[in-house]
Amino acid sequence: MQINVANRLPRTADNACQLLFLFADGRLKGAARKIDKDSDGQLKALYDSGDFKGGKAETLLLHALPGTAASRVLLVGLGERREFGASAWRASSKAACKALLATPATLLVSDCLSAVADDTLSAASMAEQLATDLVSSAYVFTLHPRRDAPSAAALEECVLSIDKTQLETVTTAVQRGVSTGKGMQLTRDLGNLAPNICTPSYLAVQAETLAAEHESLTATIVDEDEMESLGMGAFLAVSRGSKQPGKLIVMEHKGRKRAGKPIVFIGKGVTFDTGGISIKPSDSMDEMKYDMCGAASVFGVMHAVASLQLPLNVIGIVAAAENMPDGDAARPGDVVTSLSGQSIEILNTDAEGRLVLCDALTYAERFDPDTVIDMATLTGACIIALGHVASAVLGNDQKTISALIDAGEQSGDRCWSLPLWDDYQPQLDSNFADMANIGGRPAGTITAACFLSRFATQFNWAHLDIAGTAWTSGKDKGATGRPVPLLMNYLFNRLD
Ligand code: BES
Ligand code: MN
Ligand code: ZN
């Protein structure tokens, strides 16, 4: 799908859909006013009859209206004008995309942005959101062979018109939105892939492919032999129970010269989590293929960063391993030595994410990072705390935490902080090693972050627990692409 920004709508619009965003007050501006005039007041009549109220995220599809070259017009409500803001726009933008993609239209035209933009929300931020939604709503998973393959959306092209003065800023915003949407697609593809296909080695090949596609990107794979000689005993304790060798995957995007110290993203890439010897119950165990969604979000972000050629140095590290029970698997009670030199008593082999992540965090020190952010489907407790609405954020640097909360608010891909007070640290005390890998049932998300914090002492660091947000269960089972919008907005804000 191609999204173009122009300073006027195309004159001909075969098989098109024109998008009109309208407030509940029924005041018609721009293209809406023209269509209403040319159609002898059909839009006003819809308000009067109550068929369209302009409510937030309300949609109505009309055909063959005079006053437009498009064969369809999609009315999308924005709700009350005084309540309008980023969140109403998001709801309406998503509803618009859903209704639009259900039609056979191949072209979308709209001049909605200038008609709607005001002080609270710029045309650029609306365009960014709409572009992300257009791309990500069109997502279909097609990577597994099946006879009843879902068909791709008909939509091929979108033209958003905006006045000349804003052409440049809106074009940049659309590029950002499209790249975010494409990043989400990659993240969802990797998350949705079956765990027999999406192994640590598969992810390593993905990194090499991505690096081959983008001039600015390089990929380095650290294999188990090298991890062994480096002393990554925590990571190796997880992968040793699997026939699939673990991989530490490093992707580096070089922005322009003097782009500064790197921002490092680390993703938990447990391609399947059985729990190991502390084995999980079988119900819904298939969903543990999503235990690499942190890693998948690193891929999504690196893809977007490289496509946009962001003038930042960004490094993505993926800690990829499979957690299986086996004759050679780690046992509860095993003591291992991490890359940092700290020893760990593994009391539960199902708390494996922190074991692969702690060595990845120590590994990140070699890049002298400005900031390190890790993403992980780390604890079931996070779903209990925040449900499927917000990711949890914890860390050692309040600035980074606040920046992530803000970026989440902007993108609608929200996170909320939990305290990382020292008071929780004693829950990790071990009789036999520097620490245990679990802290008991109370505050499970916090003690998991406490564990990680002991390996994040050399840099500003934040941790996102995405267990509740990275995928959806039930009928619409699948990866969501979160937290790619959050992370991309974090990066955009660092640039602006
Ligand atoms: N991958 C899981 C966390 C998880 C569970 C994510 C359910 C999404 C849904 C993680 O490896 C795990 O098993 N964590 C344990 C930790 C416990 C043993 C301290 C958990 O949350 O139960
Ligand atoms: Mn686990
Ligand atoms: Zn796990």
Short mmCIF file of C-alpha atoms and ligand atoms in Angstrom, two decimals:
data_model
loop_
_atom_site.label_atom_id
_atom_site.label_comp_id
_atom_site.label_asym_id
_atom_site.label_seq_id
_atom_site.Cartn_x
_atom_site.Cartn_y
_atom_site.Cartn_z
CA MET A 1 0.00 0.00 0.00
CA GLN A 2 1.25 3.40 -1.05
CA ILE A 3 0.35 6.54 0.90
CA ASN A 4 0.97 9.83 -0.87
CA VAL A 5 0.63 13.35 0.37
CA ALA A 6 -0.43 16.00 -2.16
CA ASN A 7 -1.75 19.52 -2.04
CA ARG A 8 -4.99 18.57 -3.74
CA LEU A 9 -7.11 15.52 -4.34
CA PRO A 10 -6.85 13.68 -7.67
CA ARG A 11 -9.47 14.73 -10.22
CA THR A 12 -10.35 11.19 -11.19
CA ALA A 13 -10.77 8.57 -8.55
CA ASP A 14 -11.76 5.22 -10.01
CA ASN A 15 -12.97 2.68 -7.49
CA ALA A 16 -12.08 5.12 -4.75
CA CYS A 17 -13.41 5.86 -1.32
CA GLN A 18 -13.37 9.39 -0.02
CA LEU A 19 -12.94 9.73 3.68
CA LEU A 20 -14.80 12.48 5.55
CA PHE A 21 -14.25 12.98 9.26
CA LEU A 22 -17.14 14.84 10.86
CA PHE A 23 -17.90 16.17 14.31
CA ALA A 24 -21.12 15.58 16.19
CA ASP A 25 -22.12 19.25 15.84
CA GLY A 26 -22.86 18.72 12.15
CA ARG A 27 -20.87 21.75 11.01
CA LEU A 28 -19.54 20.89 7.57
CA LYS A 29 -16.23 22.23 6.26
CA GLY A 30 -14.04 21.72 3.19
CA ALA A 31 -14.85 18.66 1.10
CA ALA A 32 -17.84 17.82 3.30
CA ARG A 33 -19.44 21.18 2.64
CA LYS A 34 -18.88 20.78 -1.10
CA ILE A 35 -20.41 17.32 -1.19
CA ASP A 36 -23.34 18.49 0.87
CA LYS A 37 -23.94 21.39 -1.52
CA ASP A 38 -23.63 19.32 -4.69
CA SER A 39 -25.92 16.66 -3.30
CA ASP A 40 -28.68 19.04 -2.25
CA GLY A 41 -27.92 18.67 1.42
CA GLN A 42 -27.63 14.91 1.74
CA LEU A 43 -25.09 15.07 4.56
CA LYS A 44 -27.18 17.54 6.56
CA ALA A 45 -30.18 15.32 5.98
CA LEU A 46 -28.33 12.36 7.48
CA TYR A 47 -27.67 14.38 10.63
CA ASP A 48 -31.29 15.54 10.75
CA SER A 49 -32.68 12.05 10.38
CA GLY A 50 -30.25 10.67 12.94
CA ASP A 51 -28.77 8.14 10.51
CA PHE A 52 -25.38 9.69 11.17
CA LYS A 53 -24.64 11.46 14.41
CA GLY A 54 -20.92 12.12 14.08
CA GLY A 55 -20.25 10.10 17.24
CA LYS A 56 -16.70 9.05 18.01
CA ALA A 57 -15.66 6.13 15.75
CA GLU A 58 -19.13 5.96 14.14
CA THR A 59 -18.98 5.11 10.43
CA LEU A 60 -21.42 5.24 7.52
CA LEU A 61 -20.64 4.24 3.95
CA LEU A 62 -22.44 6.11 1.16
CA HIS A 63 -22.44 5.41 -2.56
CA ALA A 64 -22.49 7.56 -5.67
CA LEU A 65 -22.77 10.94 -3.98
CA PRO A 66 -22.68 13.98 -6.25
CA GLY A 67 -19.79 16.34 -5.60
CA THR A 68 -17.03 13.77 -5.49
CA ALA A 69 -15.13 11.76 -8.08
CA ALA A 70 -14.99 8.85 -5.65
CA SER A 71 -17.60 6.11 -5.97
CA ARG A 72 -17.91 5.84 -2.20
CA VAL A 73 -17.83 8.25 0.67
CA LEU A 74 -17.08 7.01 4.14
CA LEU A 75 -18.32 9.24 6.90
CA VAL A 76 -16.44 8.85 10.14
CA GLY A 77 -17.56 10.51 13.32
CA LEU A 78 -15.15 12.32 15.62
CA GLY A 79 -17.50 12.90 18.54
CA GLU A 80 -17.92 16.22 20.30
CA ARG A 81 -15.61 18.98 19.12
CA ARG A 82 -14.69 20.09 22.64
CA GLU A 83 -13.72 16.55 23.64
CA PHE A 84 -11.56 16.05 20.58
CA GLY A 85 -7.91 15.08 21.02
CA ALA A 86 -5.38 12.36 20.31
CA SER A 87 -7.46 9.60 21.83
CA ALA A 88 -10.67 10.46 19.92
CA TRP A 89 -8.64 10.74 16.74
CA ARG A 90 -7.10 7.31 17.33
CA ALA A 91 -10.48 5.69 17.86
CA SER A 92 -11.92 7.33 14.75
CA SER A 93 -8.86 6.64 12.63
CA LYS A 94 -8.95 2.95 13.53
CA ALA A 95 -12.69 2.74 12.89
CA ALA A 96 -12.19 4.45 9.52
CA CYS A 97 -9.51 1.95 8.51
CA LYS A 98 -11.64 -0.99 9.53
CA ALA A 99 -14.69 0.19 7.57
CA LEU A 100 -12.57 1.23 4.61
CA LEU A 101 -10.75 -2.07 4.35
CA ALA A 102 -14.06 -3.92 4.37
CA THR A 103 -14.93 -2.23 1.04
CA PRO A 104 -13.44 -3.22 -2.35
CA ALA A 105 -12.03 0.29 -2.82
CA THR A 106 -8.51 0.34 -4.20
CA LEU A 107 -7.92 4.04 -3.65
CA LEU A 108 -8.48 6.25 -0.65
CA VAL A 109 -8.66 10.00 -0.98
CA SER A 110 -9.08 12.46 1.83
CA ASP A 111 -8.51 16.07 2.68
CA CYS A 112 -9.68 15.46 6.21
CA LEU A 113 -6.49 16.57 7.91
CA SER A 114 -6.72 20.30 7.34
CA ALA A 115 -10.44 20.30 8.02
CA VAL A 116 -10.01 18.69 11.41
CA ALA A 117 -6.62 19.80 12.73
CA ASP A 118 -6.67 22.35 15.51
CA ASP A 119 -4.53 23.51 18.42
CA THR A 120 -4.91 20.32 20.37
CA LEU A 121 -3.85 18.05 17.54
CA SER A 122 -1.71 18.95 14.53
CA ALA A 123 -2.31 17.68 11.02
CA ALA A 124 1.09 15.98 11.24
CA SER A 125 0.30 13.90 14.31
CA MET A 126 -3.08 12.97 12.83
CA ALA A 127 -1.39 11.94 9.60
CA GLU A 128 1.16 9.82 11.46
CA GLN A 129 -1.56 7.97 13.35
CA LEU A 130 -3.73 7.48 10.27
CA ALA A 131 -0.78 6.16 8.25
CA THR A 132 0.16 3.68 10.98
CA ASP A 133 -3.46 2.55 11.23
CA LEU A 134 -3.87 2.18 7.47
CA VAL A 135 -0.80 -0.03 7.22
CA SER A 136 -1.37 -2.06 10.36
CA SER A 137 -5.13 -2.55 9.76
CA ALA A 138 -4.33 -4.07 6.38
CA TYR A 139 -2.21 -6.76 8.04
CA VAL A 140 -2.96 -10.37 7.17
CA PHE A 141 -0.84 -13.31 8.24
CA THR A 142 0.01 -15.38 5.18
CA LEU A 143 3.25 -17.14 6.08
CA HIS A 144 1.81 -20.60 6.64
CA PRO A 145 0.48 -22.54 3.68
CA ARG A 146 -3.28 -23.08 3.86
CA ARG A 147 -6.03 -23.70 1.35
CA ASP A 148 -8.39 -21.09 2.74
CA ALA A 149 -5.74 -18.38 2.82
CA PRO A 150 -7.16 -15.01 3.98
CA SER A 151 -7.11 -12.53 1.13
CA ALA A 152 -5.16 -9.31 1.22
CA ALA A 153 -6.93 -5.95 1.44
CA ALA A 154 -8.00 -4.41 -1.88
CA LEU A 155 -6.66 -0.98 -0.97
CA GLU A 156 -3.59 -0.07 -3.04
CA GLU A 157 -3.15 3.65 -2.75
CA CYS A 158 -4.07 6.51 -0.46
CA VAL A 159 -3.86 10.19 -1.27
CA LEU A 160 -4.04 12.59 1.64
CA SER A 161 -4.29 16.20 0.65
CA ILE A 162 -3.02 19.07 2.73
CA ASP A 163 -2.27 22.71 2.02
CA LYS A 164 1.16 23.58 0.65
CA THR A 165 2.49 25.09 3.86
CA GLN A 166 2.19 21.76 5.67
CA LEU A 167 3.19 19.48 2.83
CA GLU A 168 6.65 18.80 4.21
CA THR A 169 5.78 18.15 7.85
CA VAL A 170 2.83 15.97 6.92
CA THR A 171 4.92 14.00 4.44
CA THR A 172 7.51 13.28 7.14
CA ALA A 173 4.73 12.30 9.54
CA VAL A 174 3.24 9.91 6.99
CA GLN A 175 6.65 8.32 6.40
CA ARG A 176 7.02 7.83 10.13
CA GLY A 177 3.53 6.37 10.39
CA VAL A 178 4.03 4.00 7.47
CA SER A 179 7.36 2.77 8.84
CA THR A 180 5.83 2.22 12.25
CA GLY A 181 3.00 0.26 10.64
CA LYS A 182 5.43 -1.83 8.61
CA GLY A 183 7.55 -2.43 11.68
CA MET A 184 4.43 -3.67 13.46
CA GLN A 185 3.72 -6.00 10.56
CA LEU A 186 7.16 -7.57 10.82
CA THR A 187 6.74 -7.88 14.58
CA ARG A 188 3.36 -9.57 14.14
CA ASP A 189 4.64 -11.91 11.44
CA LEU A 190 7.50 -13.10 13.63
CA GLY A 191 5.21 -13.41 16.65
CA ASN A 192 2.57 -15.36 14.75
CA LEU A 193 4.96 -17.79 13.07
CA ALA A 194 4.77 -21.32 14.43
CA PRO A 195 7.47 -22.17 16.96
CA ASN A 196 8.75 -25.08 14.87
CA ILE A 197 9.64 -22.52 12.20
CA CYS A 198 10.51 -19.45 14.23
CA THR A 199 13.52 -20.83 16.11
CA PRO A 200 16.54 -18.88 17.38
CA SER A 201 18.38 -19.81 14.15
CA TYR A 202 15.44 -18.53 12.09
CA LEU A 203 15.61 -15.22 13.94
CA ALA A 204 19.35 -15.04 13.28
CA VAL A 205 18.69 -15.45 9.54
CA GLN A 206 16.02 -12.73 9.76
CA ALA A 207 18.61 -10.36 11.21
CA GLU A 208 21.03 -11.14 8.40
CA THR A 209 18.29 -10.61 5.82
CA LEU A 210 17.34 -7.28 7.37
CA ALA A 211 20.98 -6.20 7.34
CA ALA A 212 21.29 -7.17 3.68
CA GLU A 213 18.24 -5.05 2.87
CA HIS A 214 19.45 -1.89 4.60
CA GLU A 215 22.72 -0.12 3.99
CA SER A 216 22.85 1.30 7.53
CA LEU A 217 22.34 -2.07 9.26
CA THR A 218 24.79 -4.76 10.23
CA ALA A 219 24.05 -8.05 11.95
CA THR A 220 26.33 -10.09 14.20
CA ILE A 221 25.39 -13.47 15.61
CA VAL A 222 26.97 -14.76 18.81
CA ASP A 223 26.64 -18.55 18.86
CA GLU A 224 26.71 -20.89 21.85
CA ASP A 225 30.46 -21.63 21.57
CA GLU A 226 31.23 -17.95 21.78
CA MET A 227 28.76 -17.49 24.64
CA GLU A 228 30.52 -20.31 26.41
CA SER A 229 33.90 -18.64 26.09
CA LEU A 230 32.46 -15.27 27.10
CA GLY A 231 30.93 -16.85 30.20
CA MET A 232 27.23 -16.35 29.52
CA GLY A 233 26.23 -19.07 31.96
CA ALA A 234 22.74 -17.70 32.64
CA PHE A 235 21.72 -17.60 28.99
CA LEU A 236 23.17 -21.04 28.31
CA ALA A 237 21.26 -22.54 31.25
CA VAL A 238 18.08 -21.84 29.28
CA SER A 239 19.09 -23.02 25.81
CA ARG A 240 20.86 -26.20 26.97
CA GLY A 241 17.55 -28.07 27.32
CA SER A 242 16.71 -27.54 23.65
CA LYS A 243 17.95 -29.13 20.42
CA GLN A 244 17.74 -25.62 18.97
CA PRO A 245 20.97 -23.73 19.67
CA GLY A 246 20.54 -20.34 21.32
CA LYS A 247 21.62 -17.18 19.51
CA LEU A 248 22.49 -13.72 20.71
CA ILE A 249 21.64 -11.53 17.76
CA VAL A 250 23.03 -8.01 17.44
CA MET A 251 21.77 -5.52 14.85
CA GLU A 252 23.42 -2.12 14.57
CA HIS A 253 21.97 0.88 12.80
CA LYS A 254 24.49 3.65 12.23
CA GLY A 255 22.84 7.05 11.95
CA ARG A 256 24.93 9.88 10.57
CA LYS A 257 28.28 10.83 12.09
CA ARG A 258 28.13 12.32 15.58
CA ALA A 259 24.73 10.74 16.15
CA GLY A 260 25.96 10.13 19.68
CA LYS A 261 26.03 7.18 22.03
CA PRO A 262 23.67 4.40 20.98
CA ILE A 263 20.19 3.66 22.21
CA VAL A 264 20.08 -0.09 22.76
CA PHE A 265 16.91 -2.18 22.56
CA ILE A 266 17.03 -5.69 23.99
CA GLY A 267 14.29 -8.23 23.31
CA LYS A 268 13.41 -11.47 25.07
CA GLY A 269 13.41 -14.02 22.28
CA VAL A 270 12.24 -17.24 23.91
CA THR A 271 10.89 -18.87 20.75
CA PHE A 272 8.95 -21.38 22.83
CA ASP A 273 8.56 -21.49 26.60
CA THR A 274 7.48 -24.86 27.96
CA GLY A 275 8.71 -23.79 31.37
CA GLY A 276 11.53 -26.33 31.15
CA ILE A 277 11.70 -28.84 34.02
CA SER A 278 9.35 -26.53 35.97
CA ILE A 279 6.96 -27.37 33.17
CA LYS A 280 3.83 -25.33 32.43
CA PRO A 281 0.29 -26.77 32.30
CA SER A 282 -0.76 -27.79 28.75
CA ASP A 283 -3.76 -25.47 28.49
CA SER A 284 -2.95 -22.70 25.99
CA MET A 285 0.70 -23.67 26.02
CA ASP A 286 0.71 -22.96 22.28
CA GLU A 287 0.59 -19.27 23.21
CA MET A 288 4.11 -19.54 24.55
CA LYS A 289 5.29 -19.19 20.95
CA TYR A 290 4.68 -15.48 21.61
CA ASP A 291 7.39 -15.49 24.23
CA MET A 292 9.66 -13.95 21.62
CA CYS A 293 7.49 -10.87 21.06
CA GLY A 294 10.04 -8.66 22.79
CA ALA A 295 12.57 -9.84 20.23
CA ALA A 296 10.01 -9.41 17.46
CA SER A 297 9.54 -5.79 18.52
CA VAL A 298 13.31 -5.26 18.26
CA PHE A 299 13.11 -6.46 14.65
CA GLY A 300 10.13 -4.18 13.98
CA VAL A 301 11.92 -1.17 15.42
CA MET A 302 15.21 -1.86 13.61
CA HIS A 303 13.32 -2.25 10.34
CA ALA A 304 11.52 1.06 10.86
CA VAL A 305 14.64 2.89 12.04
CA ALA A 306 16.62 1.72 9.01
CA SER A 307 13.80 2.46 6.54
CA LEU A 308 13.52 5.99 7.89
CA GLN A 309 17.29 6.41 8.06
CA LEU A 310 16.90 7.94 11.51
CA PRO A 311 19.94 10.03 12.44
CA LEU A 312 20.43 8.11 15.68
CA ASN A 313 22.68 5.22 16.56
CA VAL A 314 20.37 2.37 17.47
CA ILE A 315 21.38 -1.15 18.44
CA GLY A 316 19.00 -4.08 18.71
CA ILE A 317 19.97 -7.14 20.73
CA VAL A 318 17.85 -10.28 20.63
CA ALA A 319 18.36 -12.98 23.24
CA ALA A 320 16.97 -15.99 21.37
CA ALA A 321 16.61 -19.39 23.02
CA GLU A 322 14.05 -22.15 23.39
CA ASN A 323 13.05 -23.30 26.88
CA MET A 324 12.54 -27.07 26.79
CA PRO A 325 12.61 -29.93 29.30
CA ASP A 326 15.28 -32.47 28.45
CA GLY A 327 17.86 -34.79 29.97
CA ASP A 328 20.35 -31.96 29.69
CA ALA A 329 18.00 -29.16 30.76
CA ALA A 330 18.79 -26.99 33.77
CA ARG A 331 17.29 -28.24 37.05
CA PRO A 332 15.66 -26.27 39.84
CA GLY A 333 18.54 -25.90 42.27
CA ASP A 334 21.23 -25.44 39.64
CA VAL A 335 23.64 -22.59 40.28
CA VAL A 336 25.07 -20.80 37.24
CA THR A 337 27.44 -17.89 36.77
CA SER A 338 26.24 -15.01 34.62
CA LEU A 339 28.38 -12.95 32.26
CA SER A 340 28.51 -10.28 34.97
CA GLY A 341 30.18 -12.73 37.33
CA GLN A 342 27.19 -12.81 39.68
CA SER A 343 25.94 -16.30 40.53
CA ILE A 344 22.29 -17.30 40.23
CA GLU A 345 20.40 -20.11 41.90
CA ILE A 346 17.75 -21.28 39.43
CA LEU A 347 14.80 -22.12 41.67
CA ASN A 348 12.30 -22.21 38.82
CA THR A 349 13.29 -22.99 35.23
CA ASP A 350 10.13 -21.21 34.06
CA ALA A 351 11.65 -17.88 35.09
CA GLU A 352 13.92 -18.18 32.06
CA GLY A 353 13.37 -14.78 30.43
CA ARG A 354 15.39 -12.96 33.05
CA LEU A 355 18.20 -15.52 32.64
CA VAL A 356 18.65 -14.82 28.93
CA LEU A 357 18.11 -11.09 29.43
CA CYS A 358 20.61 -10.62 32.24
CA ASP A 359 23.48 -11.80 30.06
CA ALA A 360 22.24 -9.67 27.16
CA LEU A 361 22.19 -6.63 29.49
CA THR A 362 25.78 -7.24 30.52
CA TYR A 363 26.72 -7.79 26.89
CA ALA A 364 25.23 -4.36 26.07
CA GLU A 365 27.85 -2.64 28.28
CA ARG A 366 30.38 -3.01 25.47
CA PHE A 367 28.41 -0.50 23.37
CA ASP A 368 28.69 2.24 26.01
CA PRO A 369 24.97 2.96 25.61
CA ASP A 370 23.17 6.22 26.19
CA THR A 371 20.07 4.28 27.20
CA VAL A 372 19.07 0.62 27.27
CA ILE A 373 15.44 -0.44 26.98
CA ASP A 374 14.47 -4.08 27.20
CA MET A 375 11.15 -5.56 26.12
CA ALA A 376 9.97 -8.91 27.43
CA THR A 377 6.89 -11.05 27.88
CA LEU A 378 8.36 -11.60 31.29
CA THR A 379 5.67 -12.29 33.87
CA GLY A 380 2.11 -13.56 34.06
CA ALA A 381 1.82 -11.27 37.07
CA CYS A 382 1.97 -8.27 34.75
CA ILE A 383 -1.31 -9.35 33.15
CA ILE A 384 -2.87 -9.49 36.61
CA ALA A 385 -1.56 -6.02 37.44
CA LEU A 386 -2.31 -4.10 34.24
CA GLY A 387 -4.41 -6.43 32.11
CA HIS A 388 -4.12 -6.15 28.35
CA VAL A 389 -4.23 -2.36 28.30
CA ALA A 390 -0.82 -1.15 29.41
CA SER A 391 2.68 -2.60 29.42
CA ALA A 392 4.56 -2.22 32.69
CA VAL A 393 7.61 0.02 32.78
CA LEU A 394 10.30 -0.09 35.46
CA GLY A 395 13.88 1.08 35.46
CA ASN A 396 16.73 2.97 37.07
CA ASP A 397 16.23 6.28 35.24
CA GLN A 398 13.10 8.34 35.83
CA LYS A 399 13.70 10.41 32.68
CA THR A 400 13.60 7.36 30.45
CA ILE A 401 10.55 6.00 32.25
CA SER A 402 8.69 9.29 31.84
CA ALA A 403 9.71 9.51 28.19
CA LEU A 404 8.29 6.03 27.60
CA ILE A 405 5.04 6.85 29.39
CA ASP A 406 4.69 10.00 27.25
CA ALA A 407 5.44 8.14 24.02
CA GLY A 408 2.84 5.56 25.02
CA GLU A 409 0.26 8.25 25.64
CA GLN A 410 0.95 9.82 22.24
CA SER A 411 0.74 6.58 20.31
CA GLY A 412 -2.02 4.96 22.34
CA ASP A 413 0.41 2.08 22.95
CA ARG A 414 0.55 2.84 26.62
CA CYS A 415 2.77 1.77 29.48
CA TRP A 416 2.49 2.51 33.17
CA SER A 417 5.14 2.40 35.84
CA LEU A 418 5.48 0.07 38.79
CA PRO A 419 7.89 0.88 41.63
CA LEU A 420 11.35 -0.61 41.62
CA TRP A 421 12.05 0.10 45.27
CA ASP A 422 14.93 -1.58 47.07
CA ASP A 423 12.38 -2.94 49.53
CA TYR A 424 11.55 -5.65 47.00
CA GLN A 425 15.15 -6.77 46.43
CA PRO A 426 15.40 -9.13 49.45
CA GLN A 427 12.76 -11.37 47.86
CA LEU A 428 15.59 -12.54 45.57
CA ASP A 429 17.88 -13.62 48.42
CA SER A 430 19.41 -17.07 47.98
CA ASN A 431 21.12 -19.32 50.52
CA PHE A 432 23.50 -20.65 47.90
CA ALA A 433 24.23 -17.93 45.33
CA ASP A 434 24.28 -14.15 44.84
CA MET A 435 20.58 -14.29 44.02
CA ALA A 436 17.69 -16.59 43.20
CA ASN A 437 15.91 -16.28 39.87
CA ILE A 438 12.46 -15.95 41.46
CA GLY A 439 11.08 -13.78 44.22
CA GLY A 440 7.89 -15.61 45.14
CA ARG A 441 4.32 -14.73 44.20
CA PRO A 442 3.94 -11.22 45.61
CA ALA A 443 4.83 -8.45 43.14
CA GLY A 444 6.11 -10.88 40.50
CA THR A 445 6.58 -8.22 37.84
CA ILE A 446 8.56 -6.03 40.21
CA THR A 447 10.86 -8.79 41.48
CA ALA A 448 11.55 -9.83 37.88
CA ALA A 449 12.63 -6.24 37.18
CA CYS A 450 14.63 -6.23 40.45
CA PHE A 451 16.52 -9.22 39.10
CA LEU A 452 17.28 -7.41 35.83
CA SER A 453 18.27 -4.22 37.64
CA ARG A 454 21.27 -6.04 39.12
CA PHE A 455 22.65 -6.35 35.59
CA ALA A 456 21.77 -2.84 34.45
CA THR A 457 24.12 -0.86 36.64
CA GLN A 458 26.30 0.76 33.97
CA PHE A 459 23.70 2.71 32.00
CA ASN A 460 20.27 4.37 32.02
CA TRP A 461 17.84 1.53 31.75
CA ALA A 462 14.14 0.82 31.47
CA HIS A 463 12.32 -2.48 31.21
CA LEU A 464 8.95 -3.01 29.52
CA ASP A 465 6.97 -6.07 30.57
CA ILE A 466 4.74 -6.71 27.56
CA ALA A 467 3.17 -10.01 28.68
CA GLY A 468 -0.32 -8.49 28.57
CA THR A 469 0.03 -6.34 25.47
CA ALA A 470 2.11 -8.23 22.88
CA TRP A 471 -0.65 -10.59 21.85
CA THR A 472 -4.37 -11.19 21.97
CA SER A 473 -5.89 -14.51 23.03
CA GLY A 474 -9.23 -15.99 22.01
CA LYS A 475 -10.98 -15.71 18.67
CA ASP A 476 -8.63 -13.01 17.39
CA LYS A 477 -5.56 -14.80 18.63
CA GLY A 478 -2.40 -13.19 17.35
CA ALA A 479 0.49 -10.82 17.89
CA THR A 480 -0.48 -7.14 18.23
CA GLY A 481 2.73 -5.43 17.07
CA ARG A 482 3.03 -3.66 20.42
CA PRO A 483 5.21 -2.02 21.73
CA VAL A 484 6.54 -0.89 18.32
CA PRO A 485 4.39 2.31 18.19
CA LEU A 486 5.51 3.20 21.71
CA LEU A 487 9.19 2.70 20.93
CA MET A 488 9.04 4.51 17.60
CA ASN A 489 7.37 7.50 19.23
CA TYR A 490 10.04 7.43 21.92
CA LEU A 491 12.68 7.67 19.18
CA PHE A 492 10.79 10.38 17.25
CA ASN A 493 10.54 12.45 20.42
CA ARG A 494 14.27 12.12 20.96
CA LEU A 495 14.81 13.58 17.49
CA ASP A 496 12.31 16.45 17.62
N1 BES B 1 6.85 -16.26 29.45
C1 BES B 1 6.44 -16.35 30.80
C2 BES B 1 5.56 -15.19 31.25
C3 BES B 1 4.17 -15.19 30.68
C4 BES B 1 3.20 -15.99 31.23
C5 BES B 1 3.84 -14.35 29.66
C6 BES B 1 1.91 -15.96 30.72
C7 BES B 1 2.58 -14.31 29.15
C8 BES B 1 1.60 -15.13 29.67
C9 BES B 1 7.65 -16.38 31.72
O1 BES B 1 8.77 -17.02 31.21
C10 BES B 1 7.23 -17.15 32.94
O2 BES B 1 6.97 -18.30 32.83
N2 BES B 1 7.19 -16.44 34.07
C11 BES B 1 6.77 -17.03 35.28
C12 BES B 1 7.71 -16.53 36.35
C13 BES B 1 7.56 -17.24 37.65
C14 BES B 1 8.05 -18.67 37.51
C15 BES B 1 8.36 -16.51 38.68
C16 BES B 1 5.34 -16.60 35.57
O3 BES B 1 4.97 -15.47 35.26
O4 BES B 1 4.59 -17.43 36.06
MN MN B 2 8.75 -19.11 31.57
ZN ZN B 3 8.95 -17.03 29.24
#
